[in-house]
Coordinates of C-alpha atoms in Angstrom, one line a residue:
M14 CA 32.5 7.4 -22.2
K15 CA 34.5 3.9 -22.8
N16 CA 34.0 2.7 -19.6
G17 CA 30.3 3.8 -19.4
V18 CA 28.5 2.8 -16.3
V19 CA 28.6 0.1 -12.9
I20 CA 26.3 -1.1 -11.5
V21 CA 27.0 -2.6 -7.9
G22 CA 23.8 -4.4 -7.3
S23 CA 21.3 -6.8 -9.0
G24 CA 17.8 -6.3 -7.0
H25 CA 15.2 -4.4 -8.0
A26 CA 17.0 -0.9 -7.9
G27 CA 20.0 -2.3 -9.8
V28 CA 17.8 -3.4 -12.7
Q29 CA 15.7 -1.1 -13.2
A30 CA 18.3 1.3 -13.6
A31 CA 19.8 -0.5 -16.3
A32 CA 16.8 -0.8 -17.7
S33 CA 16.2 3.0 -17.6
L34 CA 19.6 4.0 -18.7
R35 CA 18.4 2.0 -21.7
E36 CA 14.7 3.7 -21.8
E37 CA 17.4 6.9 -21.8
G38 CA 19.1 6.5 -25.2
Y39 CA 22.0 5.5 -22.8
D40 CA 24.1 3.9 -25.7
G41 CA 27.6 3.8 -23.3
P42 CA 28.3 0.1 -22.3
V43 CA 26.8 -0.8 -19.1
I44 CA 27.5 -3.5 -16.3
L45 CA 25.0 -4.7 -13.7
L46 CA 27.1 -7.0 -11.5
G47 CA 25.1 -9.8 -8.5
D48 CA 26.6 -11.2 -5.6
E49 CA 24.0 -14.2 -5.9
K50 CA 24.6 -16.7 -9.0
E51 CA 20.5 -16.4 -9.2
L52 CA 18.6 -14.4 -12.3
P53 CA 17.4 -11.9 -10.8
Y54 CA 14.2 -12.1 -9.0
H55 CA 11.1 -10.6 -7.2
K56 CA 11.7 -10.5 -3.3
P57 CA 8.4 -9.8 -2.1
P58 CA 6.7 -13.2 -3.0
L59 CA 9.4 -14.8 -0.4
S60 CA 8.3 -14.8 2.2
K61 CA 4.8 -16.1 1.4
T62 CA 4.0 -17.9 -1.9
F63 CA 7.7 -19.0 -2.2
I64 CA 8.2 -20.8 1.4
K65 CA 4.9 -22.4 1.5
D66 CA 4.8 -24.6 -1.8
A67 CA 8.1 -26.4 -2.2
A68 CA 7.6 -26.0 -6.2
A69 CA 8.0 -22.7 -6.6
Q70 CA 10.4 -20.9 -8.1
P71 CA 12.2 -17.4 -8.7
Q72 CA 10.3 -14.9 -10.3
P73 CA 12.9 -13.3 -12.1
L74 CA 12.5 -9.2 -12.2
R75 CA 14.0 -10.0 -15.8
G76 CA 13.7 -12.7 -18.7
E77 CA 17.6 -13.8 -19.8
V78 CA 16.8 -12.8 -23.2
F79 CA 16.5 -8.4 -21.6
Y80 CA 20.0 -8.5 -20.7
T81 CA 21.4 -9.9 -23.9
G82 CA 18.8 -7.7 -26.1
H83 CA 19.8 -4.6 -24.2
T84 CA 23.2 -5.4 -24.2
I85 CA 22.9 -5.2 -20.7
D86 CA 26.7 -7.2 -19.2
F87 CA 25.6 -9.1 -16.3
R88 CA 27.6 -10.6 -14.4
P89 CA 26.6 -12.6 -11.6
G90 CA 28.7 -14.1 -8.7
T91 CA 30.5 -11.3 -8.8
L92 CA 32.1 -9.2 -5.8
V93 CA 33.2 -6.0 -5.1
E94 CA 35.9 -5.6 -2.8
R95 CA 36.9 -1.9 -2.8
I96 CA 36.2 1.9 -4.8
D97 CA 39.3 3.8 -5.8
A98 CA 37.5 6.6 -6.1
A99 CA 39.9 8.7 -7.2
A100 CA 41.0 6.8 -10.5
R101 CA 36.6 6.1 -10.8
R102 CA 37.9 2.1 -10.9
L103 CA 36.3 -1.0 -9.2
D104 CA 39.0 -3.7 -7.3
L105 CA 37.3 -7.1 -7.4
A106 CA 37.1 -10.3 -5.8
G107 CA 39.1 -12.7 -6.2
G108 CA 41.3 -9.9 -8.6
G109 CA 40.9 -7.7 -11.5
D110 CA 39.4 -4.6 -11.5
L111 CA 36.7 -2.5 -13.3
A112 CA 37.1 1.2 -14.4
Y113 CA 33.8 2.8 -14.4
D114 CA 32.5 6.5 -15.6
H115 CA 29.8 6.5 -13.5
L116 CA 28.9 4.0 -10.5
I117 CA 26.0 3.5 -9.5
L118 CA 25.4 2.1 -5.7
A119 CA 22.8 -0.2 -5.2
T120 CA 23.9 -2.6 -2.7
G121 CA 20.7 -2.6 -0.6
S122 CA 20.6 -4.2 2.9
R123 CA 20.7 -7.3 4.8
P124 CA 19.2 -8.3 7.7
R125 CA 20.2 -7.2 11.6
V126 CA 22.4 -10.0 13.5
L127 CA 20.7 -10.9 16.1
P128 CA 23.4 -10.4 19.2
L129 CA 22.6 -13.1 21.0
P130 CA 23.9 -16.8 22.3
G131 CA 22.5 -18.9 20.2
A132 CA 22.2 -16.8 17.4
D133 CA 25.2 -18.7 15.0
L134 CA 22.9 -21.9 15.6
T135 CA 22.0 -24.0 13.2
G136 CA 18.1 -23.3 12.5
V137 CA 19.2 -19.5 13.4
L138 CA 17.6 -18.4 10.2
S139 CA 17.2 -15.2 8.6
L140 CA 15.4 -13.9 5.1
R141 CA 17.0 -11.3 2.9
S142 CA 18.3 -14.0 -0.8
V143 CA 16.4 -17.1 -1.8
A144 CA 19.2 -18.6 -0.6
D145 CA 17.4 -17.8 2.7
A146 CA 13.7 -18.9 1.2
R147 CA 15.2 -22.7 -0.1
L148 CA 16.4 -22.8 4.0
I149 CA 13.1 -21.7 5.8
R150 CA 10.8 -23.6 3.3
E151 CA 13.8 -26.9 3.2
Q152 CA 13.5 -27.1 7.4
S153 CA 9.8 -25.7 7.9
G154 CA 8.9 -29.2 7.1
A155 CA 11.0 -30.8 9.3
C156 CA 10.3 -29.5 12.3
E157 CA 6.3 -28.3 14.0
E158 CA 7.4 -25.4 16.5
V159 CA 9.0 -22.3 15.2
V160 CA 9.9 -19.5 17.4
V161 CA 10.0 -15.7 15.5
I162 CA 11.6 -13.0 17.2
G163 CA 10.0 -9.7 15.7
G164 CA 7.3 -8.6 14.9
G165 CA 8.0 -6.4 11.9
F166 CA 6.3 -7.1 9.1
I167 CA 9.2 -9.8 7.3
G168 CA 8.7 -11.9 10.4
L169 CA 4.8 -11.6 10.4
E170 CA 4.7 -12.4 7.0
I171 CA 6.7 -15.5 7.9
A172 CA 5.1 -16.6 10.8
A173 CA 1.2 -16.3 8.7
T174 CA 2.5 -18.5 6.1
L175 CA 3.8 -21.6 8.5
A176 CA 1.0 -21.5 10.4
A177 CA -1.1 -21.5 7.8
G178 CA 0.7 -24.6 7.1
G179 CA 0.2 -26.5 10.5
R180 CA 3.1 -25.4 12.1
K181 CA 2.5 -23.9 15.8
V182 CA 4.3 -20.2 16.0
T183 CA 4.9 -17.9 18.2
V184 CA 5.8 -14.5 17.7
I185 CA 8.5 -12.6 20.2
E186 CA 8.1 -8.5 20.1
A187 CA 10.0 -6.0 22.4
L188 CA 8.1 -3.6 21.5
D189 CA 4.6 -2.6 23.4
R190 CA 2.7 -3.9 20.1
L191 CA 3.3 -5.2 16.5
L192 CA 4.4 -3.3 13.7
G193 CA 5.5 -0.3 16.2
R194 CA 7.3 2.6 13.4
A195 CA 5.1 1.2 10.5
V196 CA 1.7 1.7 10.9
A197 CA -1.3 2.9 13.2
P198 CA -1.9 1.7 16.5
L199 CA -5.4 0.6 15.1
I200 CA -4.0 -1.6 12.9
A201 CA -1.3 -3.2 14.6
E202 CA -3.8 -4.1 16.9
H203 CA -6.5 -5.7 13.9
V204 CA -3.0 -7.8 13.3
R205 CA -2.7 -9.2 16.4
Q206 CA -6.0 -9.8 16.7
R207 CA -6.3 -11.9 13.2
L208 CA -3.2 -13.4 13.6
T209 CA -4.0 -14.7 17.0
A210 CA -7.1 -15.7 15.7
S211 CA -5.7 -18.2 13.0
G212 CA -3.8 -19.5 15.9
V213 CA 0.0 -17.6 16.1
R214 CA 0.9 -17.1 19.5
I215 CA 2.3 -13.1 20.0
L216 CA 4.3 -12.6 23.0
L217 CA 4.7 -8.8 23.1
K218 CA 7.0 -6.5 25.6
T219 CA 9.0 -9.9 25.7
T220 CA 12.9 -10.1 25.1
I221 CA 15.5 -13.1 24.5
E222 CA 17.4 -13.9 26.8
R223 CA 19.3 -16.7 24.9
I224 CA 18.7 -18.8 22.0
E225 CA 19.6 -22.8 23.1
G226 CA 20.2 -25.9 21.2
E227 CA 21.4 -29.3 21.6
A228 CA 24.4 -30.7 19.3
G229 CA 24.8 -27.9 17.1
H230 CA 21.4 -27.4 15.9
V231 CA 19.2 -24.9 17.7
S232 CA 16.1 -26.5 20.1
G233 CA 14.6 -23.2 21.8
V234 CA 14.7 -19.6 23.1
L235 CA 14.2 -18.8 26.9
T236 CA 12.9 -15.8 27.8
S237 CA 12.7 -12.6 29.5
S238 CA 10.1 -13.7 31.6
G239 CA 12.1 -17.8 31.9
E240 CA 9.8 -19.3 29.6
H241 CA 11.1 -22.1 27.0
L242 CA 10.0 -22.2 23.8
P243 CA 10.7 -25.1 21.9
A244 CA 11.5 -25.0 18.4
K245 CA 13.7 -26.2 15.7
M246 CA 13.8 -23.3 13.8
V247 CA 13.9 -19.7 14.6
I248 CA 13.7 -16.8 12.2
T249 CA 15.1 -13.6 13.1
G250 CA 13.7 -10.6 11.8
I251 CA 15.0 -7.7 14.2
G252 CA 15.6 -5.4 11.3
V253 CA 18.2 -4.2 8.7
V254 CA 21.6 -2.4 8.2
P255 CA 22.3 -1.0 5.0
N256 CA 25.2 -2.4 3.2
V257 CA 26.8 1.1 2.4
E258 CA 30.8 -0.2 4.0
L259 CA 31.6 -0.2 0.0
A260 CA 31.1 4.0 0.1
E261 CA 32.2 4.1 3.3
T262 CA 35.4 3.0 3.3
A263 CA 35.6 5.1 -0.8
G264 CA 35.3 7.9 1.7
L265 CA 31.1 8.8 0.6
T266 CA 29.2 10.7 3.1
V267 CA 27.7 7.9 4.7
A268 CA 24.4 8.8 7.2
N269 CA 22.3 5.8 7.7
G270 CA 22.8 5.2 4.5
I271 CA 25.0 7.1 1.5
R272 CA 24.0 10.2 1.5
V273 CA 22.5 11.6 -1.6
D274 CA 21.6 14.9 -3.4
T275 CA 17.8 15.6 -4.8
A276 CA 18.8 13.6 -8.1
M277 CA 20.8 10.8 -6.4
R278 CA 24.1 12.1 -6.3
S279 CA 26.1 10.7 -3.2
S280 CA 29.0 13.7 -2.6
V281 CA 31.0 12.0 -5.5
P282 CA 28.7 13.2 -8.0
E283 CA 29.7 10.8 -10.5
I284 CA 28.6 7.9 -7.7
L285 CA 24.9 7.6 -7.2
A286 CA 23.5 5.4 -4.8
I287 CA 19.5 4.1 -5.2
G288 CA 17.2 2.3 -3.2
D289 CA 17.7 0.3 0.5
N290 CA 21.2 1.9 1.0
A291 CA 20.7 5.5 0.3
S292 CA 19.8 8.1 2.6
Y293 CA 18.1 11.0 1.5
R294 CA 16.2 14.7 2.3
H295 CA 12.3 13.8 2.1
W296 CA 10.3 16.5 0.4
Q297 CA 7.1 15.7 2.2
T298 CA 8.6 15.8 6.1
G299 CA 11.9 18.2 5.3
G300 CA 13.6 15.3 7.5
D301 CA 16.4 12.5 6.8
V302 CA 14.6 9.4 5.8
R303 CA 16.3 5.9 4.2
L304 CA 13.4 4.0 2.5
E305 CA 12.9 0.1 2.1
S306 CA 10.6 -0.3 -0.7
V307 CA 10.1 -1.7 -4.2
Q308 CA 8.5 1.8 -5.5
N309 CA 11.4 3.7 -3.6
A310 CA 14.3 1.2 -5.1
T311 CA 12.5 1.1 -8.9
D312 CA 11.9 5.6 -8.9
Q313 CA 15.3 6.4 -7.4
A314 CA 16.4 4.3 -10.5
K315 CA 15.3 6.1 -13.3
L316 CA 16.0 8.9 -11.5
A317 CA 19.3 8.3 -11.3
A318 CA 19.3 6.9 -15.4
R319 CA 18.1 10.8 -16.1
T320 CA 20.7 12.0 -14.4
I321 CA 23.5 10.0 -15.5
V322 CA 22.0 11.1 -19.2
G323 CA 21.8 15.0 -18.5
H324 CA 18.8 15.5 -17.1
P325 CA 18.4 15.2 -13.2
G326 CA 15.0 16.2 -11.2
D327 CA 13.8 16.8 -8.0
Y328 CA 13.3 13.0 -6.2
A329 CA 9.1 13.8 -5.2
A330 CA 7.4 10.6 -5.5
V331 CA 4.6 9.6 -3.4
P332 CA 6.0 6.8 -1.3
W333 CA 3.9 3.7 -0.7
F334 CA 4.3 0.0 0.7
W335 CA 2.7 -3.2 0.9
S336 CA 2.7 -6.4 3.0
D337 CA 0.5 -9.8 3.1
I338 CA 0.4 -11.5 6.3
G339 CA -2.7 -14.0 6.3
D340 CA -6.1 -12.6 5.3
M341 CA -5.0 -9.1 5.9
K342 CA -3.3 -6.7 2.8
L343 CA -1.9 -4.0 4.2
Q344 CA -1.2 -0.8 2.0
M345 CA 0.1 2.6 2.8
V346 CA 1.2 5.2 1.4
G347 CA 2.4 8.6 2.1
L348 CA 4.9 9.6 5.3
T349 CA 2.8 9.8 8.6
A350 CA 6.3 11.3 10.1
G351 CA 4.2 15.1 11.7
S352 CA 0.7 13.8 12.0
D353 CA -1.6 14.6 14.5
R354 CA -4.6 13.6 13.3
Q355 CA -6.2 10.2 12.7
I356 CA -9.9 9.4 10.0
L357 CA -10.9 5.6 10.3
S358 CA -12.5 4.7 7.4
G359 CA -14.7 1.3 7.0
D360 CA -15.2 -1.2 9.5
P361 CA -12.0 -3.9 11.2
A362 CA -14.9 -6.5 12.2
E363 CA -14.8 -6.6 8.8
N364 CA -11.0 -6.9 8.4
R365 CA -11.4 -3.3 5.6
F366 CA -10.9 -1.1 6.7
S367 CA -8.5 2.2 6.1
V368 CA -6.9 4.9 8.8
F369 CA -6.0 8.4 7.2
H370 CA -3.4 10.7 8.6
F371 CA -3.8 14.6 8.5
A372 CA -1.3 17.0 10.3
G373 CA -3.5 19.8 10.4
D374 CA -5.8 20.0 7.1
R375 CA -3.0 18.0 5.3
L376 CA -3.5 14.6 4.1
T377 CA 0.1 12.9 5.0
A378 CA -0.5 9.3 4.8
I379 CA -3.6 6.5 4.8
E380 CA -3.4 3.0 5.9
S381 CA -5.5 1.0 4.6
V382 CA -5.8 -2.8 5.0
N383 CA -8.2 -4.7 2.3
R384 CA -9.0 -1.5 0.9
P385 CA -6.7 -1.4 -2.4
A386 CA -9.4 1.7 -3.6
D387 CA -7.9 3.8 -0.8
H388 CA -4.6 3.1 -1.5
M389 CA -4.8 4.0 -5.2
L390 CA -7.0 7.1 -3.9
G391 CA -4.5 8.0 -1.7
R392 CA -1.0 7.8 -4.0
K393 CA -3.3 10.3 -6.4
M394 CA -4.2 12.5 -4.0
L395 CA -1.1 12.7 -2.2
G396 CA 0.3 13.3 -5.7
L397 CA -1.5 16.1 -6.4
G398 CA -1.1 17.7 -3.3
F399 CA -4.8 16.8 -2.2
S400 CA -7.1 16.9 1.5
P401 CA -9.6 15.2 1.7
T402 CA -12.5 16.6 4.1
P403 CA -13.7 14.4 6.9
E404 CA -17.0 13.8 4.9
Q405 CA -15.3 12.7 1.7
V406 CA -13.3 10.6 4.1
A407 CA -16.6 9.6 5.6
G408 CA -17.4 9.0 2.5
G409 CA -15.6 6.2 0.8
A410 CA -13.9 5.9 -2.0
E411 CA -16.5 7.2 -4.6
A412 CA -16.8 10.5 -2.3
L413 CA -13.3 10.4 -2.5
K414 CA -13.3 9.8 -6.7
A415 CA -15.9 12.7 -7.0
A416 CA -13.3 15.2 -5.1
L417 CA -10.7 14.2 -7.5
A418 CA -12.8 14.3 -10.4
A419 CA -13.4 17.9 -9.2
L420 CA -10.1 19.8 -8.9
P421 CA -9.2 21.9 -11.9
A422 CA -7.9 20.2 -14.8
G423 CA -3.9 20.5 -14.7

């Protein structure tokens, strides 16, 4: 193990992989390569607190002393041009190479590019990095009207934040509801109503014909209905693309992400992939998935470290997600694929409720709005394979706690 482990990508997955290797007792070299020059930071706050607070700074995932104290060789601003899988070597941008015994690809994803005329105008932005967030923060201070293209989590988080700061925000979504692939219709409609009440204009079943500009800067968008929306800033949030190019050119199997087994090994066993760029067969649904969440990145990183030190397992973490949109904290646990029945708990009129998803009598997922207890109980229930009855769901958190407490020990 003279060359150790090289980790490409210093986001949540990459940093956790480095930390977990040391926690698992790995004593060989650990080299963490980051494409940004920043100390690795938390990304969820970028679409919320960071863009509304001019004094906000990135929140480090770990302090600088962590890397030195654990003998982790963190190399910021380092780009990899090619993987030579046969030689177990990386070719680095600007010259030089780096040998490895094991390689972890934690390359994440990038925003999908809007394929429209005008998408390259100044003021047309997307959010991936703290540099992007700084641009949004700076430019939003000089504009009154903003158009957000895409009604997913990132777009709606940004829309709510900017509207709260006094901007006139319009969200354009091609589908007939917001968050179309992510939550139940009831929750999507609730989010639409709350955002509309807060001053965000939402256009559903609407697409963009072109982005218009003056002197190289965006000035507005033209919708499919012929409406011109003035805007000095346009934010695109139409999904992401996994960063698989390095893996693909190295000959690894790729299918909506880098294909990995239950221990996070790619088709080349000494190369592992984790996080947004990893595609795998999910234990709950039996289908192939690629999940984009901090939880997934963290849990896969921990398993990858165990695999490298010789203690592989089968990835079976319960997936969970969250999003803060205005005054709504959305929390999702489990996957809704295959669900055929939903039960509502709580009252949407009070902005506090959950939707429990079932496949037959089996609990598959819970989606909550401002009901953190339901979410935490859902993580326990899905982890134990326990499915509550409709009566227990109707009884709320106390009834669910009692049902869990009554389960046999072990």
